[in-house]
Coordinates of C-alpha atoms in Angstrom, one line a residue:
Chain A
M284 CA -0.8 19.7 3.9
A285 CA 0.5 22.5 1.7
R286 CA -2.2 25.1 1.5
I287 CA -1.8 28.4 -0.2
E288 CA -2.8 31.2 2.0
Q289 CA -4.8 33.3 -0.2
E290 CA -6.1 36.6 0.9
K291 CA -6.0 37.9 -2.7
P292 CA -8.2 36.5 -5.4
A293 CA -6.6 33.6 -7.1
F294 CA -6.3 35.3 -10.5
T295 CA -6.8 38.9 -11.5
L296 CA -8.0 39.3 -15.0
V297 CA -7.3 42.5 -16.8
E298 CA -8.9 43.6 -20.0
V299 CA -6.3 44.2 -22.6
P300 CA -7.7 45.9 -25.8
E301 CA -4.7 45.7 -28.0
D302 CA -3.0 43.0 -30.2
H303 CA -4.0 39.5 -28.9
S304 CA -6.9 39.0 -31.1
M305 CA -7.8 35.6 -29.8
D306 CA -7.5 36.3 -26.1
A307 CA -8.9 39.3 -24.4
M308 CA -7.5 38.7 -21.0
V309 CA -4.1 38.6 -19.4
L310 CA -2.9 37.5 -16.1
A311 CA -2.0 40.3 -13.8
P312 CA 1.6 39.7 -12.8
P313 CA 1.7 38.0 -9.4
P314 CA 4.1 39.6 -7.0
Q315 CA 7.6 38.6 -8.1
P316 CA 9.7 37.2 -6.7
A317 CA 6.8 35.1 -5.6
R318 CA 6.1 34.9 -1.9
R319 CA 7.5 31.8 -0.3
R320 CA 4.5 29.5 0.1
K321 CA 4.0 26.9 2.7
G322 CA 5.3 23.6 1.2
D323 CA 7.2 25.5 -1.4
I324 CA 10.4 23.5 -1.9
F325 CA 12.3 26.1 -3.9
R326 CA 15.0 27.9 -2.0
P327 CA 14.7 31.7 -2.1
G328 CA 17.5 33.5 -3.9
N329 CA 18.3 35.0 -7.2
G330 CA 20.1 32.1 -8.8
P331 CA 19.0 30.5 -12.0
L332 CA 15.7 28.7 -11.8
V333 CA 16.9 25.7 -13.8
Q334 CA 20.5 24.7 -13.7
F335 CA 22.0 21.7 -15.4
Q336 CA 25.6 21.0 -14.5
G337 CA 27.4 18.5 -16.7
V338 CA 24.4 16.3 -16.8
I339 CA 24.8 12.9 -18.3
K340 CA 21.9 10.5 -18.6
K341 CA 22.7 7.0 -19.8
Y342 CA 19.9 4.6 -20.4
D343 CA 20.5 0.9 -20.0
G344 CA 23.9 0.3 -21.4
E345 CA 25.5 2.8 -23.7
H346 CA 22.6 4.7 -25.2
R347 CA 22.9 8.3 -24.0
G348 CA 19.9 10.5 -23.4
L349 CA 22.0 13.4 -22.4
D350 CA 25.7 13.6 -22.9
G351 CA 27.2 16.4 -20.7
V352 CA 24.6 19.2 -20.7
S353 CA 25.3 22.4 -18.8
V354 CA 22.8 25.2 -19.0
N355 CA 21.1 27.9 -16.9
I356 CA 17.6 29.2 -17.3
N357 CA 16.7 32.3 -15.3
T358 CA 13.5 33.2 -13.7
G359 CA 11.1 34.9 -16.1
E360 CA 12.7 33.5 -19.3
F361 CA 10.8 31.9 -22.2
V362 CA 13.0 29.1 -23.6
F363 CA 12.5 26.8 -26.5
L364 CA 14.2 23.4 -26.4
V365 CA 14.5 22.1 -29.9
G366 CA 16.2 19.3 -31.7
P367 CA 15.3 16.2 -33.7
S368 CA 13.6 13.2 -32.2
G369 CA 15.9 11.3 -29.9
S370 CA 18.1 14.4 -29.3
G371 CA 17.3 14.4 -25.6
K372 CA 14.5 16.9 -25.2
S373 CA 12.2 14.6 -23.3
T374 CA 15.1 13.4 -21.2
F375 CA 15.8 17.0 -20.3
I376 CA 12.2 17.5 -19.2
R377 CA 11.9 14.3 -17.4
L378 CA 15.0 15.2 -15.4
C379 CA 13.5 18.5 -14.5
I380 CA 10.5 16.9 -12.8
R381 CA 12.6 14.1 -11.5
E382 CA 10.9 11.4 -13.4
L383 CA 14.5 10.5 -14.1
R384 CA 17.7 11.0 -12.2
P385 CA 20.9 11.9 -14.0
T386 CA 23.7 9.3 -14.3
S387 CA 26.1 12.0 -13.4
G388 CA 26.1 15.7 -13.0
S389 CA 23.4 17.6 -11.2
V390 CA 20.0 19.1 -12.0
I391 CA 19.2 22.1 -9.8
I392 CA 15.7 23.5 -9.8
G393 CA 14.9 26.6 -7.7
G394 CA 18.1 26.1 -5.8
R395 CA 17.3 22.4 -5.0
D396 CA 19.7 19.7 -6.2
L397 CA 17.2 17.1 -7.4
G398 CA 19.8 14.4 -6.8
E399 CA 19.5 15.1 -3.1
L400 CA 15.8 15.6 -3.0
R401 CA 14.1 12.9 -0.9
R402 CA 11.6 10.8 -2.7
S403 CA 8.9 12.0 -0.3
K404 CA 9.5 15.6 -1.5
V405 CA 9.1 14.9 -5.2
P406 CA 5.3 15.6 -5.1
Y407 CA 6.1 19.1 -3.8
L408 CA 8.6 19.6 -6.6
R409 CA 5.9 18.7 -9.1
R410 CA 3.5 21.2 -7.5
A411 CA 6.0 23.9 -8.1
I412 CA 6.3 23.0 -11.7
G413 CA 3.4 23.0 -14.1
C414 CA 3.5 20.4 -16.8
V415 CA 1.8 20.2 -20.2
F416 CA 2.2 17.3 -22.6
Q417 CA 1.5 16.6 -26.2
D418 CA -1.2 14.1 -25.3
F419 CA -2.9 16.5 -22.8
R420 CA -3.1 13.8 -20.1
L421 CA -6.6 14.7 -19.1
L422 CA -8.9 12.4 -17.1
P423 CA -11.5 11.2 -19.7
D424 CA -14.3 10.8 -17.3
R425 CA -14.1 14.3 -15.8
T426 CA -15.2 17.6 -17.2
A427 CA -12.9 20.5 -17.9
A428 CA -13.6 22.1 -14.6
E429 CA -13.2 18.8 -12.7
N430 CA -9.9 18.1 -14.4
V431 CA -8.6 21.5 -13.3
A432 CA -10.1 21.1 -9.8
Y433 CA -8.4 17.8 -9.5
A434 CA -5.0 19.5 -9.4
L435 CA -6.2 21.7 -6.5
Q436 CA -7.8 18.8 -4.6
V437 CA -4.6 16.8 -4.8
T438 CA -2.7 19.7 -3.2
G439 CA -5.2 19.9 -0.4
H440 CA -7.2 23.0 -1.3
S441 CA -10.6 23.6 0.2
R442 CA -13.8 23.4 -1.8
Q443 CA -14.2 27.2 -1.6
E444 CA -10.7 27.7 -3.1
V445 CA -11.5 25.2 -5.8
R446 CA -14.8 27.0 -6.6
R447 CA -13.1 30.3 -6.8
S448 CA -10.0 29.4 -8.7
V449 CA -11.3 27.0 -11.4
P450 CA -13.7 29.3 -13.3
A451 CA -11.1 32.1 -13.2
I452 CA -8.3 30.0 -14.6
L453 CA -10.6 28.4 -17.2
S454 CA -11.6 31.8 -18.5
L455 CA -8.0 32.8 -18.4
V456 CA -7.1 30.1 -20.9
G457 CA -10.2 31.0 -23.0
L458 CA -12.6 28.3 -22.1
E459 CA -15.3 30.3 -20.5
G460 CA -18.6 28.5 -20.8
K461 CA -17.0 25.1 -21.5
E462 CA -16.4 24.1 -17.9
D463 CA -18.8 21.2 -18.1
R464 CA -17.5 19.6 -21.3
L465 CA -15.8 16.2 -21.2
P466 CA -12.5 16.0 -22.9
R467 CA -14.0 14.0 -25.8
E468 CA -16.4 16.8 -26.4
M469 CA -13.6 19.3 -26.9
S470 CA -11.2 20.0 -29.8
G471 CA -7.5 19.3 -29.4
G472 CA -6.7 22.9 -28.8
E473 CA -9.4 23.2 -26.1
Q474 CA -8.1 20.1 -24.4
Q475 CA -4.6 21.5 -24.4
R476 CA -6.0 24.7 -22.9
V477 CA -7.6 22.6 -20.1
S478 CA -4.3 20.9 -19.5
I479 CA -2.5 24.3 -19.4
A480 CA -5.2 25.6 -16.9
R481 CA -4.5 22.5 -14.8
A482 CA -0.8 23.2 -14.9
L483 CA -1.3 26.8 -13.9
V484 CA -3.9 26.5 -11.2
N485 CA -1.3 25.7 -8.5
Q486 CA 0.6 28.9 -9.6
P487 CA 3.8 27.2 -10.5
R488 CA 7.0 29.2 -11.0
L489 CA 8.1 27.0 -13.8
L490 CA 5.9 25.8 -16.6
I491 CA 7.2 23.0 -18.7
A492 CA 5.5 22.0 -22.0
D493 CA 6.6 18.9 -23.9
E494 CA 5.5 19.2 -27.5
P495 CA 2.4 21.1 -26.5
T496 CA 1.4 21.7 -30.1
G497 CA 2.5 18.3 -31.4
N498 CA -1.1 17.1 -32.0
L499 CA -2.6 20.5 -33.1
D500 CA -3.0 22.2 -36.4
P501 CA -0.8 25.3 -37.1
E502 CA -3.5 27.8 -36.3
T503 CA -4.5 26.2 -33.0
S504 CA -0.8 25.9 -32.2
L505 CA -0.4 29.7 -32.5
G506 CA -3.2 30.2 -30.1
I507 CA -1.5 27.9 -27.6
M508 CA 1.9 29.5 -28.0
D509 CA 0.3 32.9 -27.5
L510 CA -1.2 31.7 -24.3
L511 CA 2.1 30.4 -23.1
L512 CA 3.7 33.7 -23.9
R513 CA 1.1 35.6 -21.9
I514 CA 1.7 33.3 -19.0
N515 CA 5.4 34.0 -19.3
R516 CA 4.7 37.8 -19.2
T517 CA 3.2 37.3 -15.7
G518 CA 6.6 36.2 -14.5
T519 CA 6.2 32.5 -14.9
T520 CA 9.3 30.9 -16.4
V521 CA 8.3 28.8 -19.4
L522 CA 10.3 26.0 -21.0
V523 CA 8.8 24.6 -24.2
A524 CA 10.2 21.5 -26.0
T525 CA 9.1 21.4 -29.6
H526 CA 10.1 20.6 -33.1
D527 CA 7.6 23.0 -34.5
Q528 CA 9.9 25.1 -36.6
H529 CA 7.3 27.5 -37.7
T530 CA 6.3 28.5 -34.1
V531 CA 9.9 28.9 -33.0
D532 CA 10.8 31.0 -36.0
R533 CA 7.8 33.3 -35.4
M534 CA 8.4 33.8 -31.6
Q535 CA 12.1 34.8 -31.7
M536 CA 12.9 33.6 -28.2
R537 CA 15.9 31.9 -26.6
V538 CA 16.4 28.6 -28.3
I539 CA 18.4 25.8 -26.9
R540 CA 19.2 23.2 -29.6
L541 CA 20.0 19.7 -28.6
D542 CA 21.5 17.1 -30.9
Q543 CA 22.5 13.6 -29.8
G544 CA 22.3 14.6 -26.1
R545 CA 24.5 17.7 -26.5
I546 CA 23.7 21.4 -26.6
V547 CA 24.8 22.5 -30.1
R548 CA 23.4 26.0 -29.9
D549 CA 22.0 28.3 -27.3
A550 CA 20.9 31.7 -28.7
E551 CA 18.0 34.1 -29.3
G552 CA 16.3 33.6 -32.6
G553 CA 14.6 31.1 -34.7
Y554 CA 14.8 27.3 -35.1
H555 CA 17.5 27.1 -37.7
E556 CA 19.6 30.2 -37.3
D557 CA 23.0 29.6 -38.7
P558 CA 22.3 26.1 -39.8
G559 CA 25.9 25.4 -40.6
D560 CA 27.6 26.1 -37.3
T561 CA 26.3 23.2 -35.3
G562 CA 29.5 23.1 -33.2
E563 CA 29.0 26.5 -31.8
I564 CA 27.8 27.0 -28.3
A565 CA 26.7 30.4 -27.5
Chain B
M208 CA -13.4 16.9 4.1
R209 CA -10.5 15.0 2.6
I210 CA -11.7 11.7 4.0
G211 CA -15.0 12.4 2.3
M212 CA -13.2 13.1 -0.9
F213 CA -11.2 9.8 -0.6
F214 CA -14.5 7.9 -0.2
R215 CA -16.1 9.7 -3.1
E216 CA -13.1 8.8 -5.3
A217 CA -13.2 5.2 -4.1
L218 CA -16.9 4.8 -4.8
R219 CA -16.5 6.5 -8.1
S220 CA -13.8 4.0 -9.0
I221 CA -15.9 1.0 -7.8
R222 CA -18.8 2.2 -10.0
A223 CA -16.5 2.9 -13.0
N224 CA -14.9 -0.5 -12.7
A225 CA -17.9 -2.5 -11.6
A226 CA -16.7 -5.8 -13.1
I227 CA -13.3 -5.6 -11.4
S228 CA -14.8 -4.6 -8.1
V229 CA -17.1 -7.6 -8.2
A230 CA -14.1 -9.8 -9.0
A231 CA -12.2 -8.4 -6.0
T232 CA -15.2 -9.0 -3.8
V233 CA -15.7 -12.6 -4.9
T234 CA -12.0 -13.2 -4.4
A235 CA -12.2 -11.8 -0.9
L236 CA -15.4 -13.9 -0.3
I237 CA -13.6 -17.1 -1.3
A238 CA -10.5 -16.4 0.8
V239 CA -12.6 -15.4 3.9
F240 CA -14.9 -18.4 3.4
I241 CA -12.0 -20.9 3.4
L242 CA -10.4 -19.1 6.4
G243 CA -13.8 -19.1 8.2
A244 CA -14.2 -22.9 7.6
F245 CA -10.7 -23.6 8.5
I246 CA -10.2 -21.6 11.7
P247 CA -13.0 -23.3 13.8
S248 CA -12.0 -26.8 12.5
F249 CA -8.4 -26.2 13.4
M250 CA -9.2 -24.8 16.8
Y251 CA -11.5 -27.8 17.5
V252 CA -8.8 -30.3 16.7
R253 CA -6.3 -28.4 18.8
S254 CA -8.6 -28.3 21.7
A255 CA -9.3 -32.0 21.4
V256 CA -5.6 -32.8 21.4
D257 CA -5.1 -30.5 24.4
A258 CA -7.8 -32.3 26.2
Q259 CA -6.1 -35.6 25.6
K260 CA -2.7 -34.2 26.6
A261 CA -4.2 -33.3 30.0
K262 CA -5.0 -36.9 30.6
V263 CA -1.4 -38.1 30.4
D264 CA -0.5 -39.0 34.0
V265 CA 2.3 -40.9 35.7
D266 CA 1.8 -43.7 38.2
V267 CA 4.6 -44.0 40.7
Y268 CA 4.3 -47.4 42.4
I269 CA 5.6 -47.8 45.9
S270 CA 7.4 -50.9 47.1
D271 CA 5.7 -52.9 49.9
N272 CA 9.0 -52.9 51.6
A273 CA 9.5 -49.2 51.7
S274 CA 9.6 -47.6 55.1
I275 CA 7.3 -44.7 56.0
A276 CA 10.3 -42.4 56.0
Q277 CA 11.2 -43.5 52.5
V278 CA 7.7 -42.9 51.3
N279 CA 7.6 -39.5 52.9
E280 CA 10.9 -38.7 51.3
L281 CA 9.4 -39.6 47.9
K282 CA 6.4 -37.5 48.7
G283 CA 8.8 -34.7 49.5
R284 CA 10.4 -35.0 46.1
L285 CA 7.0 -34.8 44.4
D286 CA 6.2 -31.8 46.5
T287 CA 9.4 -30.1 45.2
L288 CA 8.3 -30.9 41.6
K289 CA 4.9 -29.4 42.4
T290 CA 6.4 -26.2 43.7
D291 CA 8.7 -25.7 40.7
G292 CA 5.7 -26.2 38.4
T293 CA 6.8 -29.4 36.7
I294 CA 3.6 -31.2 37.9
S295 CA 0.2 -29.7 38.7
G296 CA -0.6 -32.2 41.5
F297 CA -0.5 -35.8 42.7
T298 CA -2.6 -38.1 44.8
Y299 CA -1.8 -41.0 47.0
V300 CA -3.5 -44.3 46.3
S301 CA -3.1 -46.7 49.1
K302 CA -3.0 -50.5 48.7
D303 CA -6.6 -50.7 49.9
D304 CA -7.7 -48.0 47.5
A305 CA -6.0 -49.8 44.7
L306 CA -7.8 -53.0 45.6
K307 CA -11.1 -51.1 45.8
I308 CA -10.6 -49.6 42.3
M309 CA -9.7 -53.1 41.0
R310 CA -12.9 -54.5 42.6
D311 CA -15.0 -51.8 40.9
R312 CA -13.5 -52.6 37.6
L313 CA -14.0 -56.3 37.7
R314 CA -17.2 -57.9 36.5
D315 CA -16.8 -60.6 39.1
P316 CA -15.1 -59.0 42.1
S317 CA -15.4 -62.2 44.1
V318 CA -12.2 -63.6 42.6
L319 CA -10.4 -61.0 44.7
D320 CA -11.6 -62.8 47.8
Q321 CA -9.5 -65.8 46.8
L322 CA -6.3 -63.8 47.3
P323 CA -4.4 -64.5 50.5
S324 CA -3.2 -60.9 50.7
N325 CA -3.4 -57.7 48.8
P326 CA -0.9 -57.9 45.9
L327 CA -1.5 -54.4 44.6
P328 CA 1.2 -51.8 45.5
A329 CA 0.4 -48.4 46.7
K330 CA 1.1 -45.5 44.3
F331 CA 1.3 -41.9 43.7
N332 CA -0.8 -40.7 40.8
V333 CA 1.1 -37.7 39.3
Q334 CA -0.4 -35.2 36.9
P335 CA 2.4 -33.4 35.0
A336 CA 1.6 -29.7 34.4
E337 CA 2.4 -30.3 30.7
A338 CA 2.4 -33.6 28.9
E339 CA 6.0 -32.8 27.9
N340 CA 7.0 -32.9 31.6
A341 CA 6.3 -36.6 32.0
N342 CA 9.9 -37.5 31.1
A343 CA 11.2 -34.9 33.6
V344 CA 9.1 -36.4 36.4
V345 CA 10.5 -39.9 35.6
A346 CA 14.0 -38.6 35.5
A347 CA 13.6 -36.9 38.8
I348 CA 12.4 -39.9 40.8
K349 CA 13.5 -43.0 38.9
D350 CA 16.3 -43.9 41.4
D351 CA 14.1 -43.4 44.5
P352 CA 14.6 -46.4 46.9
A353 CA 10.9 -46.3 47.8
L354 CA 9.9 -47.4 44.2
D355 CA 8.4 -50.8 43.7
P356 CA 11.2 -52.9 42.1
T357 CA 8.9 -54.6 39.5
E358 CA 6.3 -51.9 38.6
G359 CA 8.5 -48.8 39.2
I360 CA 7.1 -45.9 37.2
V361 CA 4.4 -46.4 34.7
Y362 CA 3.1 -43.9 32.2
P363 CA 1.8 -44.1 28.7
Q364 CA 5.0 -43.0 27.1
T365 CA 4.1 -43.8 23.6
T366 CA 0.7 -42.3 23.9
A367 CA 2.2 -39.2 25.3
D368 CA 4.8 -39.0 22.6
R369 CA 2.4 -39.6 19.8
L370 CA 0.0 -37.0 21.2
L371 CA 2.7 -34.5 21.5
T372 CA 3.8 -35.1 18.0
A373 CA 0.3 -34.9 16.8
A374 CA -0.4 -31.7 18.7
K375 CA 2.7 -30.0 17.3
F376 CA 1.9 -31.2 13.9
V377 CA -1.7 -29.9 14.1
Q378 CA -0.4 -26.6 15.5
W379 CA 2.3 -25.9 12.9
A380 CA 0.3 -27.3 10.0
G381 CA -2.6 -25.1 11.0
F382 CA -0.5 -22.0 11.3
A383 CA 1.2 -22.8 8.0
L384 CA -2.1 -23.3 6.2
I385 CA -3.6 -20.1 7.6
G386 CA -0.4 -18.3 6.5
I387 CA -0.6 -19.7 3.0
L388 CA -4.3 -18.9 2.8
L389 CA -3.7 -15.3 3.8
V390 CA -0.8 -14.8 1.4
A391 CA -2.8 -16.4 -1.4
A392 CA -5.8 -14.2 -0.6
I393 CA -3.6 -11.0 -0.5
L394 CA -2.0 -11.9 -3.8
L395 CA -5.4 -12.6 -5.4
I396 CA -6.9 -9.4 -4.1
G397 CA -3.8 -7.5 -5.1
N398 CA -4.0 -8.9 -8.6
T399 CA -7.6 -7.9 -8.9
I400 CA -6.8 -4.4 -7.6
R401 CA -4.0 -4.3 -10.1
L402 CA -6.6 -4.6 -12.9
S403 CA -8.3 -1.7 -11.4
I404 CA -5.1 0.3 -11.2
F405 CA -4.3 -0.6 -14.8
A406 CA -7.7 0.7 -15.7
R407 CA -6.8 3.9 -13.8
R408 CA -3.2 4.0 -14.7
R409 CA -3.6 7.3 -16.4
E410 CA -5.3 8.7 -13.4
V411 CA -2.4 7.7 -11.2
E412 CA 0.0 9.2 -13.7
V413 CA -1.9 12.5 -13.7
M414 CA -2.1 12.5 -9.9
R415 CA 1.6 12.2 -9.7
L416 CA 2.1 14.8 -12.4
V417 CA 0.2 17.4 -10.4
G418 CA 2.0 16.6 -7.3
A419 CA -0.2 14.2 -5.3
T420 CA 1.7 12.6 -2.4
N421 CA 1.8 8.8 -2.5
W422 CA -0.6 8.6 0.4
F423 CA -3.1 10.8 -1.3
I424 CA -3.0 8.5 -4.3
R425 CA -3.1 5.4 -2.1
W426 CA -6.1 6.2 0.1
P427 CA -8.9 5.9 -2.5
F428 CA -7.4 2.6 -3.7
M429 CA -7.0 1.2 -0.2
I430 CA -10.6 2.3 0.7
E431 CA -11.7 0.5 -2.5
G432 CA -9.9 -2.6 -1.4
V433 CA -11.3 -2.4 2.1
I434 CA -14.9 -2.0 0.8
C435 CA -14.5 -5.0 -1.5
G436 CA -12.8 -7.0 1.3
L437 CA -15.6 -6.2 3.7
A438 CA -18.3 -6.9 1.3
G439 CA -16.7 -10.3 0.5
A440 CA -16.3 -11.0 4.2
V441 CA -19.9 -10.2 5.0
V442 CA -21.2 -12.6 2.4
A443 CA -18.8 -15.3 3.5
V444 CA -19.9 -14.9 7.1
A445 CA -23.5 -15.2 6.0
M446 CA -22.7 -18.4 4.1
L447 CA -20.8 -19.8 7.0
W448 CA -23.6 -19.0 9.4
G449 CA -26.0 -20.9 7.1
I450 CA -23.6 -23.9 7.1
K451 CA -23.2 -23.8 10.9
V452 CA -26.9 -23.7 11.6
G453 CA -27.9 -26.0 8.8
V454 CA -25.2 -28.6 8.9
V455 CA -22.7 -28.5 11.8
D456 CA -25.2 -27.8 14.7
A457 CA -27.5 -30.5 13.5
W458 CA -24.7 -33.0 13.2
A459 CA -23.3 -32.0 16.6
S460 CA -26.6 -32.4 18.4
G461 CA -26.9 -35.9 17.0
A462 CA -23.3 -36.7 17.9
D463 CA -23.5 -34.9 21.2
T464 CA -24.3 -37.9 23.4
A465 CA -21.4 -39.8 21.9
L466 CA -19.1 -36.9 22.5
T467 CA -20.0 -36.4 26.1
K468 CA -19.7 -40.2 26.8
T469 CA -16.1 -40.1 25.7
G470 CA -15.6 -37.1 27.9
S471 CA -14.6 -34.8 25.2
T472 CA -14.2 -31.3 26.4
A473 CA -13.0 -29.9 23.1
T474 CA -14.4 -26.6 22.2
T475 CA -13.9 -24.2 19.3
I476 CA -14.1 -20.5 18.6
G477 CA -17.5 -18.8 19.1
F478 CA -19.3 -17.5 16.1
P479 CA -19.4 -13.8 17.1
L480 CA -15.7 -13.8 17.6
L481 CA -15.2 -15.7 14.4
T482 CA -17.3 -13.1 12.6
L483 CA -15.2 -10.3 14.0
V484 CA -12.0 -12.1 13.0
L485 CA -13.2 -12.7 9.5
V486 CA -14.6 -9.3 8.8
G487 CA -11.3 -7.8 10.1
A488 CA -9.4 -10.2 7.9
G489 CA -11.5 -9.2 4.9
A490 CA -10.7 -5.5 5.5
V491 CA -7.0 -6.1 6.1
L492 CA -6.8 -8.3 3.0
G493 CA -8.3 -5.6 0.9
A494 CA -6.1 -2.8 2.3
V495 CA -2.9 -4.8 2.2
G496 CA -3.6 -6.3 -1.2
S497 CA -4.1 -2.9 -2.8
G498 CA -1.3 -1.3 -0.7
I499 CA 1.2 -3.9 -1.9
T500 CA 0.1 -3.6 -5.5
L501 CA 0.2 0.2 -5.5
R502 CA 3.8 0.2 -4.3
R503 CA 5.1 -0.7 -7.7
F504 CA 3.1 2.1 -9.4
L505 CA 4.3 4.7 -6.9
R506 CA 8.1 4.3 -7.4
I507 CA 10.1 7.2 -8.6

């Protein structure tokens, strides 16, 4: 099975005294471009990490999830995917992890056309992409540490590797000392941190978050977004679907705005920059 | 290491879903029990029918007027049938032998002394290799000049035909019933496992999310199915053993003399072999049941 050969420690934690008031630690950037790992299905190369080419996704009958979307996301970017409910954000994300296949057009992740990806390879795609959801999707009968360890066991890591990586990643997301708590004993923000830790523990190149702050209060949301940003600084590409205007406005990152399955804006800035010009595609 | 983990996951799930695991075990128990009662009965009936089939033989009567050469020619034809496997053997019964047999059978043999001469024809008693071959034997020799014009060839055609029909019926009905039982058991166990999967739907979802291969997801469930199937099978075998010792053996020893008198040689499957078959069936039922059910959850 796919096993990461790790001579180096799983995660290097570096003390950072400045700004981030909530989090004292930062991921040391892993060597980028990342070494090609065994079982890594991404093709080496400098092309965009995520590439949508004329993607149309029709659900049964005429209802369109996506209606001709073409976009590139490069390695190392931090991208917000915004738009009202039903605009196609979730469809976009589910296409990325091949929970859905496009009706036409192609979705290319890490140089791999997902339309041509054999079903048996899909698990390897998912290992290369970390996923975080609004509802956390934690296993209720397992502790924080067990939930994170699970992602490592599934990908065939040894117990030693699990023992080494899990505490490191949990302290990275700010959950030191809470390893043995069950999800129901943690706050929403803490649960989301566990789910981010789980998404990160396999060292994905792409982290996708679907409404990660949808269930959280504004202050907790900021903490989560800060964490995602720090993860992005280590070289991990981050794609966040959200309708949390406040956060998007504050972060001033690239924003792809979807409406009725089409990209109506793609620019740096806030959620509603130039609210009038919905027809413009940057 | 991974096998250990799969077992831990399976046991964890059995504990977490105790009620469902018990339901799956009981389902397997019932299926294996019915199978375990049916297989020996079926094999006994089949063996009895086979024993009867072996008794179908053909009497070829020889005309008193046939010359030695003609009789030898007929014998030659039977020899040919024997070499090509149609018949397993034949014996010659002379006129004197026939009379002697008749004498033995009669309660008052002295009546035979009244006869001016021996009216009984000589015959070949032919044993077809298979009961089905009786007709072929008849077809091969029915025009032989050495045959007795009045008796000709005599064999219990209707008995043979009925037996054959019965044997075929028993065989196919048995296979069909076993098949239906197995399918029903697999579906039942599958349904029960589905409850367990519904209970652990989120877990499967998360497993897929973090990139578990389908086999990785499947193993714990299949092990769970096998454990339930085995547990059910063991209890079923214990119950069958009780019934065999307590009821069947007692009845058989009482009926034994009657059975040997009629010369029944019918046998059935031995209990150790039956146990092996049933325990194997339990394990397979559990594995296949959960495997089939999982397929649906592992699409995409």
